[in-house]
Coordinates of C-alpha atoms and ligand atoms in Angstrom, one line a residue:
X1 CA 0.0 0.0 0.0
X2 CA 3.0 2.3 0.3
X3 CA 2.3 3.7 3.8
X4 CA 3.5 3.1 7.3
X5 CA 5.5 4.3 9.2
X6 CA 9.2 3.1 10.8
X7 CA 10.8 0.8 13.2
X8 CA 14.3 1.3 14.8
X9 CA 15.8 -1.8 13.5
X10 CA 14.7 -3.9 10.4
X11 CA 16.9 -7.0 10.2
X12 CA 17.4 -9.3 7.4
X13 CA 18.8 -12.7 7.6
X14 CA 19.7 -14.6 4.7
X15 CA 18.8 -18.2 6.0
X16 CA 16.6 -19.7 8.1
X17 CA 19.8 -20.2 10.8
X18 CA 20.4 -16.8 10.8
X19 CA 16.9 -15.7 11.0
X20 CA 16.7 -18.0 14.0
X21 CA 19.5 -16.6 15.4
X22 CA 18.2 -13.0 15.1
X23 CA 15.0 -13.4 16.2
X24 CA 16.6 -15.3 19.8
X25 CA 18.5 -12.2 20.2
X26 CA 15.6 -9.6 19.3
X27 CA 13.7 -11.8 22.0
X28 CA 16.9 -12.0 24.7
X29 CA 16.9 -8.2 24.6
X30 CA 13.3 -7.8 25.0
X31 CA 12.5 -7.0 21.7
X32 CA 8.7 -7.9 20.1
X33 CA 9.5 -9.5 17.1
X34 CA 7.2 -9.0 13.7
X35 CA 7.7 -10.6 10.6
X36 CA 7.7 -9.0 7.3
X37 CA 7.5 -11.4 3.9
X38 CA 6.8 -9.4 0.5
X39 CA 4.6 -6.5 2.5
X40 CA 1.8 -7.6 -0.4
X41 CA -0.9 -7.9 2.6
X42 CA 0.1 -5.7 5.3
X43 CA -1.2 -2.3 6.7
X44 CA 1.7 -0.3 8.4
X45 CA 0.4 2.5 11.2
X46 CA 2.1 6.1 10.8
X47 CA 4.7 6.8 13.1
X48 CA 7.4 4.8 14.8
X49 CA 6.4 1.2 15.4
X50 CA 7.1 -0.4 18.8
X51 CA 8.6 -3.9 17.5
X52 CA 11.7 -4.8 15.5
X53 CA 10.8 -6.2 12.4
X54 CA 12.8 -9.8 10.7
X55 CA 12.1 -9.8 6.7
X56 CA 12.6 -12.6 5.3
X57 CA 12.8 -10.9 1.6
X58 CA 16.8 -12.2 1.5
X59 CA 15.8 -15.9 1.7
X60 CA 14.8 -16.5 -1.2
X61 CA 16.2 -20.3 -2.5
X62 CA 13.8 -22.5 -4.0
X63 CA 15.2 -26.2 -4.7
X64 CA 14.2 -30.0 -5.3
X65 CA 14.7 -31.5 -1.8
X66 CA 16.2 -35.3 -1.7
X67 CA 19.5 -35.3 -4.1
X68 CA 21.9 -33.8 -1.3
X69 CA 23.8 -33.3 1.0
X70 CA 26.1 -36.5 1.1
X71 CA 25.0 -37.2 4.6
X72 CA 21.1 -37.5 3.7
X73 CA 20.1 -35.1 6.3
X74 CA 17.8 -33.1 3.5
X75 CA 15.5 -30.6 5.1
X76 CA 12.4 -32.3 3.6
X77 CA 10.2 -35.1 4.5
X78 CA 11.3 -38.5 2.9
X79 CA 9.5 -38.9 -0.3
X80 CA 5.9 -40.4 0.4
X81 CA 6.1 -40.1 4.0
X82 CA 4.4 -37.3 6.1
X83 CA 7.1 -35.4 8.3
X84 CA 7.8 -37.2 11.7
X85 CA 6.8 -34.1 14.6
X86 CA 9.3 -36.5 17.0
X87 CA 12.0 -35.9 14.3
X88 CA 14.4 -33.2 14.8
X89 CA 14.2 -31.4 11.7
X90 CA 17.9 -30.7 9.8
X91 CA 18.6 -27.1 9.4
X92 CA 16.9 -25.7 6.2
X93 CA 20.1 -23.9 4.9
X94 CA 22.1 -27.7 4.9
X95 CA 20.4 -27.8 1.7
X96 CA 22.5 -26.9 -1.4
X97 CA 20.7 -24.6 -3.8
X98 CA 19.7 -26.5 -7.3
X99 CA 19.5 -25.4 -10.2
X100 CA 16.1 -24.4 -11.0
X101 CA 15.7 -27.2 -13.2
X102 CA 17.4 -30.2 -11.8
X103 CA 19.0 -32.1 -13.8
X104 CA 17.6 -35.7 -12.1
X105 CA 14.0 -36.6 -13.7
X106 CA 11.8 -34.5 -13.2
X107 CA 8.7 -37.0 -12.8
X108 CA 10.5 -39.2 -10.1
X109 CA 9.7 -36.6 -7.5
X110 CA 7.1 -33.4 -7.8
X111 CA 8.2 -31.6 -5.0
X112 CA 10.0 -28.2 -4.4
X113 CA 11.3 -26.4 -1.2
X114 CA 11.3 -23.2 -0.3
X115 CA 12.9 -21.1 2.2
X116 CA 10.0 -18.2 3.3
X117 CA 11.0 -15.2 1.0
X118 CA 11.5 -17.2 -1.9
X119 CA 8.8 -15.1 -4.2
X120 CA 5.1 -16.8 -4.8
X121 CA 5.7 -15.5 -8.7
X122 CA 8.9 -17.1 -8.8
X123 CA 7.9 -20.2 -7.4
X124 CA 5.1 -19.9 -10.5
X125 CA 7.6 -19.3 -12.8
X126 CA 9.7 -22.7 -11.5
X127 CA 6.5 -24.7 -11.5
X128 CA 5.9 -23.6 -15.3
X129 CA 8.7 -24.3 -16.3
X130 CA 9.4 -27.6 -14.9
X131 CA 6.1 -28.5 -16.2
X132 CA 4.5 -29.3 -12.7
X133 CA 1.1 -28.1 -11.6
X134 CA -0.9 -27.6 -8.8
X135 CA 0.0 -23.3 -8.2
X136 CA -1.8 -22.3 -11.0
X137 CA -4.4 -20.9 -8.8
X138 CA -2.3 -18.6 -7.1
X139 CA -1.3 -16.8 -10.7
X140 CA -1.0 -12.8 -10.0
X141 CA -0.7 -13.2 -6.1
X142 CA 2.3 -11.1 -4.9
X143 CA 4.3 -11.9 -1.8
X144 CA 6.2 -14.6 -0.5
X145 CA 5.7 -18.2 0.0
X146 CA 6.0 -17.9 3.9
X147 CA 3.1 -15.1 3.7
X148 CA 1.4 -17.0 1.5
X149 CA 1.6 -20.2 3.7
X150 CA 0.6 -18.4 7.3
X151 CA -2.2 -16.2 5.0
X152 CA -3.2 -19.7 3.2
X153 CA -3.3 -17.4 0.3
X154 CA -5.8 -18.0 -3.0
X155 CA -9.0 -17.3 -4.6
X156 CA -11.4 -19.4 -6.3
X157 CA -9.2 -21.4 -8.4
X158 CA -7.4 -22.9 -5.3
X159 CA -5.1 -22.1 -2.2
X160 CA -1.7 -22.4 -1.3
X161 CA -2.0 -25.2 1.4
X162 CA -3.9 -27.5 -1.1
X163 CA -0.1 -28.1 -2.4
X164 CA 1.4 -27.8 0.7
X165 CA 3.0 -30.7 2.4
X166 CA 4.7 -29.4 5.3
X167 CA 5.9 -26.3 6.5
X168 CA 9.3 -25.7 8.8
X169 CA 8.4 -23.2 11.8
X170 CA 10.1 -21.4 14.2
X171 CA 8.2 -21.8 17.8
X172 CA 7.6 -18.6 19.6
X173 CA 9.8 -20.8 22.2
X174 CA 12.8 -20.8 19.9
X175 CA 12.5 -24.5 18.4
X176 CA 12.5 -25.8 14.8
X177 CA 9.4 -27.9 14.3
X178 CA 7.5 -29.4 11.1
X179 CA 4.0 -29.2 10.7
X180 CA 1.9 -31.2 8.4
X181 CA -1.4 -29.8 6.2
X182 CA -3.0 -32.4 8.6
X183 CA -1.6 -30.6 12.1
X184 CA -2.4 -27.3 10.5
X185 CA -5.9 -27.4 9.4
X186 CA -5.7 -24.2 7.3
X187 CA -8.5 -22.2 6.7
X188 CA -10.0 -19.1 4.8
X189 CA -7.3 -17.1 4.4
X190 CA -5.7 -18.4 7.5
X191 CA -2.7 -21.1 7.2
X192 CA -3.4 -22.2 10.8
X193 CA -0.1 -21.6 12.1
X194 CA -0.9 -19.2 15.0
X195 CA 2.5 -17.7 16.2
X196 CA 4.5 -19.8 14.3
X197 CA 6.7 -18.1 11.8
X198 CA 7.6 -20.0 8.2
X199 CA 11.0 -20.5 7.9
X200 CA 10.2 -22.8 4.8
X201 CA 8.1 -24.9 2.5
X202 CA 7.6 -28.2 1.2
X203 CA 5.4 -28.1 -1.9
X204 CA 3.8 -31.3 -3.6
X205 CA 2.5 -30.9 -7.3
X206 CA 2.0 -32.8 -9.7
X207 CA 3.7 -33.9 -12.7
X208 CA 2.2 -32.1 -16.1
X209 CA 3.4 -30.6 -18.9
X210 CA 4.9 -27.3 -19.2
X211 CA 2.3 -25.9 -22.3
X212 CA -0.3 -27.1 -20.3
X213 CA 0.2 -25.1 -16.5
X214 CA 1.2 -22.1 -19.2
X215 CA -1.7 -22.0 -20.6
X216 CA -3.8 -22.6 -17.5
X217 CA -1.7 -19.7 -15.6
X218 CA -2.1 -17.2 -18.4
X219 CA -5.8 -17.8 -18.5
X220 CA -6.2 -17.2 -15.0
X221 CA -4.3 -14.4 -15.5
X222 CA -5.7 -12.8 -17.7
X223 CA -8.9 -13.0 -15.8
X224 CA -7.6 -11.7 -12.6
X225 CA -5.6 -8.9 -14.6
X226 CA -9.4 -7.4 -15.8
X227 CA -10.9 -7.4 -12.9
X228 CA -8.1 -6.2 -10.4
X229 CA -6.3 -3.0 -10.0
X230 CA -2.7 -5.3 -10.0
X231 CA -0.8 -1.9 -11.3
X232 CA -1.8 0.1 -8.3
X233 CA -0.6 -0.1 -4.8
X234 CA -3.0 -1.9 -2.5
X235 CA -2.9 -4.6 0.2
X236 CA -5.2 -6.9 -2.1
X237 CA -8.6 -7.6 -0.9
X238 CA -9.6 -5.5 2.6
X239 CA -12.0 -7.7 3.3
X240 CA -13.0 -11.2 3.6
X241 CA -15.9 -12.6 2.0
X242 CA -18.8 -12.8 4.6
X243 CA -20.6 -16.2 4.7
X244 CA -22.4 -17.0 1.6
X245 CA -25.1 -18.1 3.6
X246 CA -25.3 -14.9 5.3
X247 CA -25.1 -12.7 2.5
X248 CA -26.7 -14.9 -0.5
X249 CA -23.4 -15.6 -1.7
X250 CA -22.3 -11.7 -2.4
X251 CA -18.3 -11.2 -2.0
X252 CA -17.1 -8.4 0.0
X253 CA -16.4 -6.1 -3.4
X254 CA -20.2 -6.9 -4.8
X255 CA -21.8 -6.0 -1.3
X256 CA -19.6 -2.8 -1.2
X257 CA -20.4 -2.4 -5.0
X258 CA -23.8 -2.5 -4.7
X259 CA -23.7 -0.3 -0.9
X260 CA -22.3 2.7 -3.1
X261 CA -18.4 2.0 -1.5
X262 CA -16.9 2.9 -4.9
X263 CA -18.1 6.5 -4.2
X264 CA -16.0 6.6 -0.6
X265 CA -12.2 8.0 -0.8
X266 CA -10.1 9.8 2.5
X267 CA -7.8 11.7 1.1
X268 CA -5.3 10.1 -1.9
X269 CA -6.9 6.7 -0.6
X270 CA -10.2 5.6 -2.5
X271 CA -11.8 2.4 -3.4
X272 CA -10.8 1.0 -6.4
X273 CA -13.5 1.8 -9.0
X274 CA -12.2 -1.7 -10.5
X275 CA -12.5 -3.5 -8.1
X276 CA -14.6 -2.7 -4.7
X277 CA -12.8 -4.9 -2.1
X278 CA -9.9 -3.3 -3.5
X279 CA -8.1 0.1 -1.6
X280 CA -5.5 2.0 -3.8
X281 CA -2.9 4.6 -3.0
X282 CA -3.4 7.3 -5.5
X283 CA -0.2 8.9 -4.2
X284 CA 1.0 9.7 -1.0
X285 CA -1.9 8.7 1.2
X286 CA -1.5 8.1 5.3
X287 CA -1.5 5.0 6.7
X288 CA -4.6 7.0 8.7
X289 CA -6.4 8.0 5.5
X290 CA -6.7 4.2 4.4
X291 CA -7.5 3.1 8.1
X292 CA -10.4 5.6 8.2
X293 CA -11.6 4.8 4.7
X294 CA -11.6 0.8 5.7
X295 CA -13.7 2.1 8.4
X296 CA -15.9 4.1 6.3
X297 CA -16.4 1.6 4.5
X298 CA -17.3 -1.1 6.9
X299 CA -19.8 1.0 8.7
X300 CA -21.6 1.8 5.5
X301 CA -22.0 -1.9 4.3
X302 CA -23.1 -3.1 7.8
X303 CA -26.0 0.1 8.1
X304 CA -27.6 -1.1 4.3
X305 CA -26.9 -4.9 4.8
X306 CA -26.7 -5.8 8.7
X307 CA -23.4 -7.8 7.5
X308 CA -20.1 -6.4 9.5
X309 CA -16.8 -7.1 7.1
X310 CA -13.8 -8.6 8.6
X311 CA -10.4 -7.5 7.2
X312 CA -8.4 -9.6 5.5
X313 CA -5.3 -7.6 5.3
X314 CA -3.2 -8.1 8.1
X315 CA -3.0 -4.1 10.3
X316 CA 0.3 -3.7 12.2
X317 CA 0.9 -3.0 15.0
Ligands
FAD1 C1 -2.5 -6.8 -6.3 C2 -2.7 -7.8 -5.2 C3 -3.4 -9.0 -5.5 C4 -3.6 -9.9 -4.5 N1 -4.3 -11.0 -4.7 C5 -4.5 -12.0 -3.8 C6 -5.2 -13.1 -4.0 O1 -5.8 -13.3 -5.1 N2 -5.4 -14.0 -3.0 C7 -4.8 -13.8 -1.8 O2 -5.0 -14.7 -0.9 N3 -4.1 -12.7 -1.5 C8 -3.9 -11.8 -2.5 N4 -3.2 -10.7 -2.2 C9 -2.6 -10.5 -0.8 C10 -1.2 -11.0 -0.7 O3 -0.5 -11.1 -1.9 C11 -1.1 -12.4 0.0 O4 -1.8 -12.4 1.2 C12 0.3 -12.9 0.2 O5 0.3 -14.3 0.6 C13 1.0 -12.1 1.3 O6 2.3 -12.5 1.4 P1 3.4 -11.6 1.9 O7 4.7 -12.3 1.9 O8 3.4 -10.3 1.1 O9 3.0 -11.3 3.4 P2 3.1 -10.0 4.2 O10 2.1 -9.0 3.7 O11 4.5 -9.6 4.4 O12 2.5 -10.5 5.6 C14 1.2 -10.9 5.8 C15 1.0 -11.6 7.2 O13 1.7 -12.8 7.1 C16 2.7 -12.8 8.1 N5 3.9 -13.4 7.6 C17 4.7 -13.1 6.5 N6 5.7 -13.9 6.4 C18 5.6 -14.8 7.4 C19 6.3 -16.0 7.7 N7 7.4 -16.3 7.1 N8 5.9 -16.7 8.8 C20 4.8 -16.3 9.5 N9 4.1 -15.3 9.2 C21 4.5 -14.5 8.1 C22 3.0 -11.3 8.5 O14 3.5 -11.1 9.8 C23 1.6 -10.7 8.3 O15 0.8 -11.0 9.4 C24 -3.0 -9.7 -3.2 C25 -2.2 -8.5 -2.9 C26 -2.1 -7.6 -3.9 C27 -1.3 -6.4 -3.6

């Protein structure tokens, strides 16, 4: 959205051990700890911010897990097995960095890792290109695979956890850990993770061919591209989408549609007249402009409808 305000320190580790290790000294010296991925679904208050902030935008890798290193200890769950919670996990950085393509077969073994920052369109672009599908549906998402893995980020053509096999956590304690889709149970825009922070992610797809999750991506694509402001800066969708029991299947952007929301704007910050679920920065809005609008907005839905909108964008602090 291109507001916010500052923190003193912004650290950035460049693997998982060193973002462990940051975040156990941020936390030894009384620090709260907030992480940042690709920013794609955050709302940042004005001012200076009371916590020190670990992006993980540096760790980026994305790799086939299983062909090194010599001693076996790969980060990722042995292929066909679900991770083992009694295991102690290796350290996600033993992992050498493949080539994007591997060189081994590509249909022996679908699955990629990747540490949290690695980008959600990069990790599309690898899947394309190795031919494997199963992330199609998350074509023109921004952000990174550890914020799309604690937002279970997606739409209606599918989520990120449907391809998800485990994830690698840091505890709020301090401890590695693996969690399985089954453990997490994520949810509507929720991975299911609570304080647990991403430190990577295993990814099973499946084996396709590479015209085929082209043409399905740049379909999507081209869908989402029409009815989205993607060249403006927003936070995505405010708003979840109420129950559709509750609001005869209306979305958030056709309820505010319909309420008159594309009408509402606080000073350079205004609904999208694209898309109504959709806040934009026409240029140098306040964090407290969008935060009032949101507001605004809420209020205005629930006096015509009775339905009160909960945000999806995550507000900080
Ligand atoms: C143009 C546009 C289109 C979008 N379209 C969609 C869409 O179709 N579907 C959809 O679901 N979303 C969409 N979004 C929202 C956003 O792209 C996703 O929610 C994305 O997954 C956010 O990832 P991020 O890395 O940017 O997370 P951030 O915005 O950096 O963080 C979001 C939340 O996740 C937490 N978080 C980030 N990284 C980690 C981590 N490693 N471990 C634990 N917690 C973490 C943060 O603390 C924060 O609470 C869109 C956004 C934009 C701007």
């Amino acid at each position: 959205m291109k507001v916010g305000g500052r923190v003193a320190w912004l650290l950035e580790p460049a693997t998982p051990e060193e973002f462990r290790e940051a975040y156990l000294l941020a936390r030894e010296r009384g620090h709260q700890v907030r992480v940042l991925g690709g920013g794609a679904n955050l709302l940042v208050c004005d001012g200076e911010l009371p916590f020190t902030v670990l992006c993980t935008s540096r760790m980026g890798r994305i790799f086939r897990p299983g062909t090194q290193p010599e001693d076996g200890a790969d980060g990722a769950p042995e292929s066909g097995s679900t991770a083992d919670p009694e295991r102690e996990p290796a350290p996600l950085a033993q992992l050498e960095d493949l080539a994007r393509v591997a060189p081994v077969p590509r249909e022996d073994d679908p699955r990629l890792v990747a540490w949290a920052g690695a980008s959600l369109p990069g990790l599309l672009r690898t899947a394309r290109e190795l031919g494997w599908s199963g992330l199609e549906g998350l074509v023109g998402v921004p952000g990174s695979a550890g914020g799309a893995a604690a937002m279970n980020a997606g739409g209606r053509w599918g989520d990120f956890w449907d391809v998800v096999e485990s994830v690698r956590v840091l505890t709020p304690e301090g401890e590695l850990r693996d969690i399985t889709r089954a453990a997490a149970k994520p949810s509507y825009r929720d991975g299911g993770l609570g304080e647990n922070i991403v430190l990577g992610v295993v990814l099973a797809l499946e084996v396709s061919q590479r015209a085929e999750v082209s043409t399905v991506m740049d379909t999507y694509l081209r869908e989402k591209n029409a009815l989205q402001p993607v060249t403006e800066a927003s936070s995505g969708c405010i708003f979840k989408n109420p129950d559709p029991e509750l609001s005869d299947g209306r979305r958030a952007g056709q309820l505010i549609d319909e309420c008159g929301g594309k009408e509402l704007r606080r000073g350079a910050a205004l609904v999208s007249p694209r898309h109504a679920n959709f806040i934009i920065n026409s240029g140098g809005a306040q964090a407290a402009d969008v935060f009032t609008l949101i507001e605004d907005v809420r209020d205005l839905v629930a006096q015509k409808t009775g339905l009160q909108l909960a945000t999806e964008v995550r507000i900080w602090p």
